[in-house]
CSV table of C-alpha atoms in Angstrom, one decimal:
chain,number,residue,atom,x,y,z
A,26,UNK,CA,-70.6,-37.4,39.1
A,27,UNK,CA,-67.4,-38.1,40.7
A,28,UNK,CA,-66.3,-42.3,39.7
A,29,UNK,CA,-64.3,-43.3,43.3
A,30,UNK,CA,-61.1,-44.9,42.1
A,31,UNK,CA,-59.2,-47.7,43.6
A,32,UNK,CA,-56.3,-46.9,45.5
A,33,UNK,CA,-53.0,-46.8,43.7
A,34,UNK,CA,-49.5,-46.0,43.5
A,35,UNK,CA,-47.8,-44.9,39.6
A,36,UNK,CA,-44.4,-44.3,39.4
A,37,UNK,CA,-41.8,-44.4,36.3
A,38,UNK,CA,-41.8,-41.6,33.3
A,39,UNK,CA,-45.6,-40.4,32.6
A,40,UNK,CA,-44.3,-40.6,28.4
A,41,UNK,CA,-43.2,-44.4,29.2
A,42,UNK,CA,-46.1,-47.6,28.0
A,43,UNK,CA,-48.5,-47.8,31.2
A,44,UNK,CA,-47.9,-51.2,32.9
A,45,UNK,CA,-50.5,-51.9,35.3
A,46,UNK,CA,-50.2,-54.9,38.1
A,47,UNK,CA,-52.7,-56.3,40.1
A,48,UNK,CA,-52.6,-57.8,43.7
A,49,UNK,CA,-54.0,-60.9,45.1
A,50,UNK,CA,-56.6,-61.5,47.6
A,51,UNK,CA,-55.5,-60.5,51.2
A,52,UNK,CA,-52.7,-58.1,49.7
A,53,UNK,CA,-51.8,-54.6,48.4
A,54,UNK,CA,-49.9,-53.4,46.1
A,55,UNK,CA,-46.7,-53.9,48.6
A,56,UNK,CA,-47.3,-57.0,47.0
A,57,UNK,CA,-45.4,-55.5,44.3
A,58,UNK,CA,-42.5,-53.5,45.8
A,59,UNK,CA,-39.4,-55.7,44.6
A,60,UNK,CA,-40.7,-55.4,41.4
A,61,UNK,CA,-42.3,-52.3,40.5
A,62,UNK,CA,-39.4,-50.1,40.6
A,63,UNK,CA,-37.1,-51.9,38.6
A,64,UNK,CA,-39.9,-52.2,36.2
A,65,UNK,CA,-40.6,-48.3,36.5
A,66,UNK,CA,-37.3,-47.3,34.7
A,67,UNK,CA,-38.9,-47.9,31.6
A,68,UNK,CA,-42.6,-48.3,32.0
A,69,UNK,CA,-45.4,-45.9,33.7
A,70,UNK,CA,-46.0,-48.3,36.6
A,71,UNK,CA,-49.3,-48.4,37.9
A,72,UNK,CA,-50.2,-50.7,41.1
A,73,UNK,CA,-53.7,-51.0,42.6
A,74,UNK,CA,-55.1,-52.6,45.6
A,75,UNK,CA,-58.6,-54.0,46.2
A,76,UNK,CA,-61.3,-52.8,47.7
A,77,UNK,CA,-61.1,-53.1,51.5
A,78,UNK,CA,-57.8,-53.9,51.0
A,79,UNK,CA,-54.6,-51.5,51.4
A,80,UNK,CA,-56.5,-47.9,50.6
A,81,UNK,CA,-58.8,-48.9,48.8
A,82,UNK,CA,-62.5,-48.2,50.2
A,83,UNK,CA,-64.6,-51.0,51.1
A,84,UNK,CA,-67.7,-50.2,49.4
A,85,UNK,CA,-66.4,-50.4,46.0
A,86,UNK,CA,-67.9,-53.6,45.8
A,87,UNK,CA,-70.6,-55.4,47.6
A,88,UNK,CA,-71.9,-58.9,48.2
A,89,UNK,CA,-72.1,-61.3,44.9
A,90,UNK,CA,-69.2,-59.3,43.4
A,91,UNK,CA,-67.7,-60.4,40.1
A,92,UNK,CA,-64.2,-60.5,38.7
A,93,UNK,CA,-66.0,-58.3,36.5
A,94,UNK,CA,-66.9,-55.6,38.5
A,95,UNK,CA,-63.5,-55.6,39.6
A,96,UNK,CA,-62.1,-55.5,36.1
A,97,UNK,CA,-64.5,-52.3,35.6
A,98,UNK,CA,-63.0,-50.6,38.4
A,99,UNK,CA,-59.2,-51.2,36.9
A,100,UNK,CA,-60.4,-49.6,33.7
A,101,UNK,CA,-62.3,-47.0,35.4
A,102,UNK,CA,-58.5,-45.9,37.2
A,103,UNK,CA,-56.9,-46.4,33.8
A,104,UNK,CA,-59.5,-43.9,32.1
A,105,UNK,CA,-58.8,-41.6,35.0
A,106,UNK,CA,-55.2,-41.9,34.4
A,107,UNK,CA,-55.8,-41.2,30.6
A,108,UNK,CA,-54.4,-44.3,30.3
A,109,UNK,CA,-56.2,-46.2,27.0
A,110,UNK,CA,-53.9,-49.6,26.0
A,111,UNK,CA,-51.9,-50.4,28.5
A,112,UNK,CA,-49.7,-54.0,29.6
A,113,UNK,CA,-51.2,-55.4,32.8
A,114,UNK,CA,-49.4,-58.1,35.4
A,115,UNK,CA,-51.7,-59.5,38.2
A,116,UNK,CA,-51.5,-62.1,41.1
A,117,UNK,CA,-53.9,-64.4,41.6
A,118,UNK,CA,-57.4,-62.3,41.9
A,119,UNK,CA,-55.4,-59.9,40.3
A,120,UNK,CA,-54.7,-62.3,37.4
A,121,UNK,CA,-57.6,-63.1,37.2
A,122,UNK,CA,-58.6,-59.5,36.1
A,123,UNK,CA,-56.2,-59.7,33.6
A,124,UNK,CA,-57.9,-62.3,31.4
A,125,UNK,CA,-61.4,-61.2,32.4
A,126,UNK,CA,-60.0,-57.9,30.7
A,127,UNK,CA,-57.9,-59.8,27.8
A,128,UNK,CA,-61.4,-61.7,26.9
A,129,UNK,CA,-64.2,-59.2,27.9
A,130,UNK,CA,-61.7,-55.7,26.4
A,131,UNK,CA,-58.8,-57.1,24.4
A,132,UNK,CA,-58.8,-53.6,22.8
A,133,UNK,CA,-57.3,-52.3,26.3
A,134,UNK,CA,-54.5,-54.5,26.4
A,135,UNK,CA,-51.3,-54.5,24.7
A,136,UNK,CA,-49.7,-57.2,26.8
A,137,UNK,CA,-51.1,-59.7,29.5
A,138,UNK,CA,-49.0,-61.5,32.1
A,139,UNK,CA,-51.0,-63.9,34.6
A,140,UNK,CA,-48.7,-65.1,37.7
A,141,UNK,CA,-50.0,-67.9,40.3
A,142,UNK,CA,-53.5,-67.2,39.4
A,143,UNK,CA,-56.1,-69.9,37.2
A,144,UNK,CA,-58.9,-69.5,34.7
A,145,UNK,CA,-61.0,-71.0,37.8
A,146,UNK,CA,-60.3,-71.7,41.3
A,147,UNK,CA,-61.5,-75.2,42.0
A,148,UNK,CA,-65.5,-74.2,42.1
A,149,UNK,CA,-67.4,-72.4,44.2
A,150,UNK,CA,-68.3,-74.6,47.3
A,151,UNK,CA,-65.1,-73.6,49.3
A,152,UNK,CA,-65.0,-69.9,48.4
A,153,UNK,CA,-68.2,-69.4,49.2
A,154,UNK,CA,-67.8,-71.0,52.5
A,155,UNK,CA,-64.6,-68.7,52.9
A,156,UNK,CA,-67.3,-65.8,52.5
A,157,UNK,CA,-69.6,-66.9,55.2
A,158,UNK,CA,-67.4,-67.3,57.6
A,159,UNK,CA,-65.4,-64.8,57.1
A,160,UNK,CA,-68.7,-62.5,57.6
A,161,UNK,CA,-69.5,-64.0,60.3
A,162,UNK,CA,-66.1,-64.5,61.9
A,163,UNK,CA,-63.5,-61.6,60.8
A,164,UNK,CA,-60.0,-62.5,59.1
A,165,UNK,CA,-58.2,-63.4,61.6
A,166,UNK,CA,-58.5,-67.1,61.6
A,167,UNK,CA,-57.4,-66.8,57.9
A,168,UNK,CA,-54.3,-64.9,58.8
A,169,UNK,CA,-52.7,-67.5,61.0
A,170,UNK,CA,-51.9,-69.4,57.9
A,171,UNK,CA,-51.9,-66.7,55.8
A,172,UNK,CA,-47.6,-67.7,55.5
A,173,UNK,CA,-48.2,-71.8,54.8
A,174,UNK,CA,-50.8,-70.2,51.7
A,175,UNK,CA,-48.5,-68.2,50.2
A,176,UNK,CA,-45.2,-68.9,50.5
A,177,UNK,CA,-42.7,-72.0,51.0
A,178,UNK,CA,-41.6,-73.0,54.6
A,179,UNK,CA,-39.6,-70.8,56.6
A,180,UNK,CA,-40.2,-67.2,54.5
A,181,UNK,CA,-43.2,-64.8,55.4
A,182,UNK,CA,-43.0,-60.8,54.4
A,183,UNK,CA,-44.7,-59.0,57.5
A,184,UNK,CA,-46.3,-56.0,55.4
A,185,UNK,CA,-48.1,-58.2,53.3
A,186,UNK,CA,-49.4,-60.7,56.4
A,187,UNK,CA,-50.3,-57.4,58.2
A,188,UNK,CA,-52.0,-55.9,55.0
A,189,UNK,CA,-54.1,-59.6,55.0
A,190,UNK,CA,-54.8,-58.5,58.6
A,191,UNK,CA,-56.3,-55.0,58.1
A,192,UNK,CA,-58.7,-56.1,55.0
A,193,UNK,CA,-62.0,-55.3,55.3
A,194,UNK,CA,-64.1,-58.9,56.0
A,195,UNK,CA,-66.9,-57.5,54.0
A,196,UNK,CA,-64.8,-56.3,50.9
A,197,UNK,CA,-62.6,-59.4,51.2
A,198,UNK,CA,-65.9,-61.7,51.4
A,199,UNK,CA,-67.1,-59.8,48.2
A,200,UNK,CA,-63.7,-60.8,46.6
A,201,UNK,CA,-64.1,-64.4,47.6
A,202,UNK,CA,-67.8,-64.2,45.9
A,203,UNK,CA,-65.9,-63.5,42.6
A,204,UNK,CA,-63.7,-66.1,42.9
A,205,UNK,CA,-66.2,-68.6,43.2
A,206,UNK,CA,-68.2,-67.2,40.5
A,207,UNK,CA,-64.7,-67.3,38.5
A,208,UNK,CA,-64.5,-69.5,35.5
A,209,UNK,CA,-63.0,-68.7,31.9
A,210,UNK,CA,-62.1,-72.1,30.9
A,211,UNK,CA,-64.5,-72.1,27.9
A,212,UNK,CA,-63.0,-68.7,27.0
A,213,UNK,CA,-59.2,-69.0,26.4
A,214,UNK,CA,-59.3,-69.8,23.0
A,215,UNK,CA,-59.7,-66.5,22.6
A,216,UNK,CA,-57.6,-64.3,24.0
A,217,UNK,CA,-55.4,-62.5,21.0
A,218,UNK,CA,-53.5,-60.6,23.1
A,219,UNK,CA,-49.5,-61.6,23.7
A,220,UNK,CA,-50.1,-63.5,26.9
A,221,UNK,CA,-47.2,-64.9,29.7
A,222,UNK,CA,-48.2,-67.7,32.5
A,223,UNK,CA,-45.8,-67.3,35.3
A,224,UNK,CA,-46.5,-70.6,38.0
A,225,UNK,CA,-44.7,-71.2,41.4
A,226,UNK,CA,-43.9,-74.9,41.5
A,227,UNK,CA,-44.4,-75.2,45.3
A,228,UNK,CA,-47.4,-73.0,44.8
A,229,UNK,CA,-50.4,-75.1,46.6
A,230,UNK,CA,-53.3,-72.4,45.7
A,231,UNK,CA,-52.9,-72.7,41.9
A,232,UNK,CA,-50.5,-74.9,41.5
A,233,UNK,CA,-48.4,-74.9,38.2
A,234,UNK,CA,-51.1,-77.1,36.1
A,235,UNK,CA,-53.9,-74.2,36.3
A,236,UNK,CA,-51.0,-71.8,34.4
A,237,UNK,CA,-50.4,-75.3,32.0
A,238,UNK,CA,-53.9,-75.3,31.5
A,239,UNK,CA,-54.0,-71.6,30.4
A,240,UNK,CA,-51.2,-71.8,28.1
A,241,UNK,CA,-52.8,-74.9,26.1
A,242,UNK,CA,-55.6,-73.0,25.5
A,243,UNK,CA,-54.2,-69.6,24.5
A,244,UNK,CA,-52.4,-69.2,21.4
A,245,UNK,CA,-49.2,-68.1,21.0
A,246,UNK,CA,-49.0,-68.1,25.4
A,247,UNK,CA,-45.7,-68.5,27.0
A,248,UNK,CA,-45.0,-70.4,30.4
A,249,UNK,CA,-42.5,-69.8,33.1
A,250,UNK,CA,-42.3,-72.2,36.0
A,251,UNK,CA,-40.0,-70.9,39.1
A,252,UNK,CA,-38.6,-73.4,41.0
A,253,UNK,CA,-38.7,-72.9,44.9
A,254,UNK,CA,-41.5,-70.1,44.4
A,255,UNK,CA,-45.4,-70.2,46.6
A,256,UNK,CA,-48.5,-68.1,45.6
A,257,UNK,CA,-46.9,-64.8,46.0
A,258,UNK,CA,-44.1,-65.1,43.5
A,259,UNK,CA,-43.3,-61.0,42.7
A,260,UNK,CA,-42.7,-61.2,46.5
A,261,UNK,CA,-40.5,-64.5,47.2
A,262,UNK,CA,-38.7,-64.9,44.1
A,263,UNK,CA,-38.5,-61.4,42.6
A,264,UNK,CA,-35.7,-61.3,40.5
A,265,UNK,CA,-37.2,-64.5,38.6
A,266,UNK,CA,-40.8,-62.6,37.9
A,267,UNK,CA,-38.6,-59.1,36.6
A,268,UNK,CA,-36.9,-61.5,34.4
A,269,UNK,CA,-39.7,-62.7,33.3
A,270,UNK,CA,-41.8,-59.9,32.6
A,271,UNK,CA,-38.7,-57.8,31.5
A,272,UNK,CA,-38.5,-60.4,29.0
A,273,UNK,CA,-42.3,-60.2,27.9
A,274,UNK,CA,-42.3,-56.8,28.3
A,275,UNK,CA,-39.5,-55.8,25.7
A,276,UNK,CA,-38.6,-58.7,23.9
A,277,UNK,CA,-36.1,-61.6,24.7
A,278,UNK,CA,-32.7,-60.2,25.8
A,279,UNK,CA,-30.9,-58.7,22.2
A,280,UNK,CA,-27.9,-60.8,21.0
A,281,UNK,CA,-25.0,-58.4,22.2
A,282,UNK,CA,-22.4,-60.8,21.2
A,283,UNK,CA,-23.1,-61.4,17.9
A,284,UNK,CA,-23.4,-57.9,17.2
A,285,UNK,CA,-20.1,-57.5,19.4
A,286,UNK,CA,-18.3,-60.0,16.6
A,287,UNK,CA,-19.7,-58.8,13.5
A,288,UNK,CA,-18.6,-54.9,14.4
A,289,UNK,CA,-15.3,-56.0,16.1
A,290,UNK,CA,-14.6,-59.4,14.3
A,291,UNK,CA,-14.1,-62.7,15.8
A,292,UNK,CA,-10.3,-62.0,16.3
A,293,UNK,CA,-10.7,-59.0,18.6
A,294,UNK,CA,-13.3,-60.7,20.6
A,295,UNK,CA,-11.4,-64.1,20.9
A,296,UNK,CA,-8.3,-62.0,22.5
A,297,UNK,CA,-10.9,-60.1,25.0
A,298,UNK,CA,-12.8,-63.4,26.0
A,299,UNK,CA,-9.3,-65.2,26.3
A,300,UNK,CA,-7.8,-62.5,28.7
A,301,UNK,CA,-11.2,-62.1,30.6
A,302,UNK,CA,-10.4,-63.1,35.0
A,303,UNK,CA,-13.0,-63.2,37.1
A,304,UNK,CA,-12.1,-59.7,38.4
A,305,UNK,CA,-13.3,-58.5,34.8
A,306,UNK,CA,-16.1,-61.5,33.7
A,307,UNK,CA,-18.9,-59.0,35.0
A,308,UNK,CA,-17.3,-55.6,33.1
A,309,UNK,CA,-17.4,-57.9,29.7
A,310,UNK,CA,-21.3,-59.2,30.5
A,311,UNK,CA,-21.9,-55.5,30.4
A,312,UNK,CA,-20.2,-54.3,27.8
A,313,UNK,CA,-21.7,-57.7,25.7
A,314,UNK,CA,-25.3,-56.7,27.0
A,315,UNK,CA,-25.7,-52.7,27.1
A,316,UNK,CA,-23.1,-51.5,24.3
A,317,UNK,CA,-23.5,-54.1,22.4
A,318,UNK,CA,-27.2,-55.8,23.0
A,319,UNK,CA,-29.2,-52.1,23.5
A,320,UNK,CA,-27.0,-49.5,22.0
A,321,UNK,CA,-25.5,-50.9,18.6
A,322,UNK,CA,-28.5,-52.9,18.1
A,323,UNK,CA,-31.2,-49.8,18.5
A,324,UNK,CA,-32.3,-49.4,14.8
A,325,UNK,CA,-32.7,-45.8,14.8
A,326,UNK,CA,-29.1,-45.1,13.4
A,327,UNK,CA,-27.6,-47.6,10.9
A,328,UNK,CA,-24.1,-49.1,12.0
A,329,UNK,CA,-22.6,-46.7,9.4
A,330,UNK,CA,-23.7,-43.5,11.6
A,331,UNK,CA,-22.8,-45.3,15.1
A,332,UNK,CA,-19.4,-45.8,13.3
A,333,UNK,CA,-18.9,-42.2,12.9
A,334,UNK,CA,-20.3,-40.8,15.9
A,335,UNK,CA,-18.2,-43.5,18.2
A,336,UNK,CA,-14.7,-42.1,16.6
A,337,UNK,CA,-16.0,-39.2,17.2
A,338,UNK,CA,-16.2,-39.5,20.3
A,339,UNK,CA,-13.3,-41.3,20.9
A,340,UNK,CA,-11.2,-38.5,19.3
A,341,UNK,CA,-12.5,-36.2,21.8
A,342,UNK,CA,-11.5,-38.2,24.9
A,343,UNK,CA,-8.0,-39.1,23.3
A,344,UNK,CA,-9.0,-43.1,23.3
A,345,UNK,CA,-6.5,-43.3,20.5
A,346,UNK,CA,-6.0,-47.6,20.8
A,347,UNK,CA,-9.6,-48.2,21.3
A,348,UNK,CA,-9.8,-45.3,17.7
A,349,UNK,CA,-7.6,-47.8,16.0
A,350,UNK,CA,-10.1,-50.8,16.8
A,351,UNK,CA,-13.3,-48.8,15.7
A,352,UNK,CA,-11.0,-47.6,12.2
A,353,UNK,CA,-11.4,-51.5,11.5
A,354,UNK,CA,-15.1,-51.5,13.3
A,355,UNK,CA,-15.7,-48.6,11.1
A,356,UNK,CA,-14.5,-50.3,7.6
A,357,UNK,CA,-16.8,-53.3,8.5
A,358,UNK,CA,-19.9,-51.1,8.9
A,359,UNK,CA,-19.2,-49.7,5.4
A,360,UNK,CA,-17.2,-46.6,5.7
A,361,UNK,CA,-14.4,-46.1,3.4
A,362,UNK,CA,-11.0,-45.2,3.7
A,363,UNK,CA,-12.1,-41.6,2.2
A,364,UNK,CA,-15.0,-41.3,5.2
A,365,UNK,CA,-13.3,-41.9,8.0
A,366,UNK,CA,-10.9,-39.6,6.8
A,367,UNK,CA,-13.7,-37.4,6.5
A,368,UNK,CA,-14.9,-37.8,9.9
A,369,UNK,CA,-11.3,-37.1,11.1
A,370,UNK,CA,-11.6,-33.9,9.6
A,371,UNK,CA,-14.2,-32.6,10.9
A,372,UNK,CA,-12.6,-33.7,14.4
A,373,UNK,CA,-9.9,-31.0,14.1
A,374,UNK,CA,-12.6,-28.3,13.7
A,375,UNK,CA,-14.5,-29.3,16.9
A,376,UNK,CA,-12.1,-31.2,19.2
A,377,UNK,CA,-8.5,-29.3,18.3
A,378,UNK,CA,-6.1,-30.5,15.2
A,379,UNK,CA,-3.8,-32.0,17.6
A,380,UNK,CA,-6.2,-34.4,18.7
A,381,UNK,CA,-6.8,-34.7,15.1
A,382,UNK,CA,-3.7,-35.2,14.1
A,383,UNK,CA,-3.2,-38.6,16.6
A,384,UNK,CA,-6.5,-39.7,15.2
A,385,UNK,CA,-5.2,-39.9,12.0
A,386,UNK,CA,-1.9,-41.5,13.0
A,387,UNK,CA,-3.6,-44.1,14.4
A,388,UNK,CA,-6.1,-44.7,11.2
A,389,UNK,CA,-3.6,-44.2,9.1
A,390,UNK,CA,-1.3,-47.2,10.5
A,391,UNK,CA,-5.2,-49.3,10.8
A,392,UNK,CA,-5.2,-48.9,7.2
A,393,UNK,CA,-1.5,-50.1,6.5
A,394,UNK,CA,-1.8,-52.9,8.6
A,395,UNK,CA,-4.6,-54.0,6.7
A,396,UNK,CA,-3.4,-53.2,3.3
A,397,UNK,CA,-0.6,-55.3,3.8
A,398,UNK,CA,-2.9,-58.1,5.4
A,399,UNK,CA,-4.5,-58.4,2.3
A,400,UNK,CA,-1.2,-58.4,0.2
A,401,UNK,CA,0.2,-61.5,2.4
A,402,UNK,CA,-3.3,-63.2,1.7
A,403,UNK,CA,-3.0,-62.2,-2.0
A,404,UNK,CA,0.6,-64.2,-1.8
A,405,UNK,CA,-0.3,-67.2,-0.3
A,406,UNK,CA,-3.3,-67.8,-2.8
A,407,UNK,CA,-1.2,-67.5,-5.8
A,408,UNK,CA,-1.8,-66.9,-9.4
A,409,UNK,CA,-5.3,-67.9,-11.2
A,410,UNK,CA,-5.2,-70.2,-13.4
């Protein structure tokens, strides 16, 4: 038998960790577009929409629908996708999913992020009038204040007002009956899995102290509040929810510049922060953040090995001052006089002996400099006695 999958969108590497991200009521997963592919460079993205919403089919749920049944349907895609553990971000409904999933199948999730959603959604009584009339009536009357819902004065985003439009009533009633059914409260306490709260503080349909509420109750939670940001965060303030998830996702940003002073030493970075212009201030933030906060601090070569691959490298391209810096760079990391002599070497087999033979100029005038460094500080300490 053939399992009818919710509609959905994957992009990123298909080796990368799965990331799936859940829309709220009356979107799609456009809900997601200033997010996802940033995110997709290093995750297997995977967005979904709701039935009768986007292309999704209507009849994946009925009347008296449960978050539930909509949590079954996510895994259903993820088994599809041969996805088994996987990090999921949802909005609203959609984070709502996420801790039906992280309390009902905490053995599917790696990593849980809930933005401008609740553990409830202030009872039953006014979602299930929402479902009534919305049977009765259609959407429309919902979509004229579709903008004043979701986002702070003055912004709107067309597709996702136009998506609210196009729902199916009956699938979007069916999603209002599992809100109002909705309540986890009694529940948090045990969700194990590593779990962000992201809240809008202008947000007026889960305002920030439903994600406060969350966080007291889950262990170990962490909680973002974005100034300036509505209901649909990923879509008003995206840059805030990538930096927050980016963050969740692979750990808190590395410390480049302490690596950057411990390899260089506080006197080479002292002269490049001091002759930093604004013209320049955004090259340094890199260098500080990628070379120094991702490259040098990846664990799967020792500082030793990145030592003698970088003046490697920088033999081959003829970066003889930059050589001299990394001879020092190179002594700190625990080389000796002997290896990078070594490694010098071997550069005149592979990258020409007169390339070589500047290299070791230039190390060889590193090393005298610091050999008579140490005999002026041997000088000024005197004799022991």
């Amino acid at each position: 038998m053939t399992v009818k999958l919710l509609n959905h969108r994957t992009e990123g590497p298909a080796s990368a960790p799965p990331l799936l991200l859940g829309p709220s009521l009356g979107t799609s997963y456009a809900l997601w577009d200033a997010v996802a592919p940033e995110l997709s460079v290093g995750h297997r993205v995977v967005r979904w929409d709701l039935p009768g919403h986007g292309g999704s089919a209507a009849d994946l749920i009925g009347p008296g629908a449960t978050v539930g049944d909509l949590a079954a349907l996510v895994l259903d895609l993820a088994d599809a996708l041969g996805i088994d553990r996987f990090a999921y971000a949802g909005v609203s409904l959609g984070g709502a999913v996420g801790l039906h999933l992280a309390v009902h199948h905490p053995d599917r999730l790696n990593l849980l992020a809930v933005v401008c959603s609740s553990a409830h959604f202030g009872g039953s009584a006014a979602w299930e009038e929402r479902a009534e009339r919305v049977r009765r009536e259609g959407l429309e009357w919902l979509v004229e204040s579709a903008d004043a819902r979701w986002f702070t004065p003055g912004f709107t985003v067309p597709r996702l007002v136009q998506d609210h439009r196009e729902a199916d009533p009956e699938a979007y009633a069916a999603c209002c009956d599992a809100l109002a059914a909705f309540d986890l409260r009694d529940r948090l306490g045990a969700i194990v899995v590593p779990t962000l709260l992201v809240a809008g503080r202008e947000d007026p349909a889960t305002p920030p102290g439903h994600l406060r509420e969350i966080a007291d109750a889950v262990p170990g939670s962490t909680l973002v509040e974005l100034p300036g940001a509505s209901h649909l965060a990923p879509a008003q303030c995206p840059r805030a929810v990538l930096a927050a998830l980016r963050t969740q996702l692979d750990g808190p940003p590395a410390r480049g510049m302490a690596v950057r002073r411990e390899v260089l030493g506080d006197a080479h970075v002292d002269r490049a922060q001091a002759r930093q212009t604004p013209f320049t201030a955004r090259f340094q933030d890199f260098i500080s953040r990628y070379a120094w906060g991702e490259i040098w601090t990846d664990p799967t070569l020792s500082r030793r090995e990145r030592s003698m691959i970088t003046l490697t490298a920088l033999v081959a391209h003829g970066h003889y001052d930059e050589l001299a810096m990394h001879v020092r760079a190179a002594l700190r990391n625990g080389l000796t006089p002997e290896e990078i002599g070594a490694v010098l070497l071997q550069t005149a087999v592979y990258c020409g002996v007169p390339a070589a033979n500047s290299a070791f100029a230039a190390a060889q005038r590193v090393l005298a400099e610091l050999a008579e460094e140490e005999g002026e500080e041997g000088m000024d300490e005197g004799p022991e006695g």
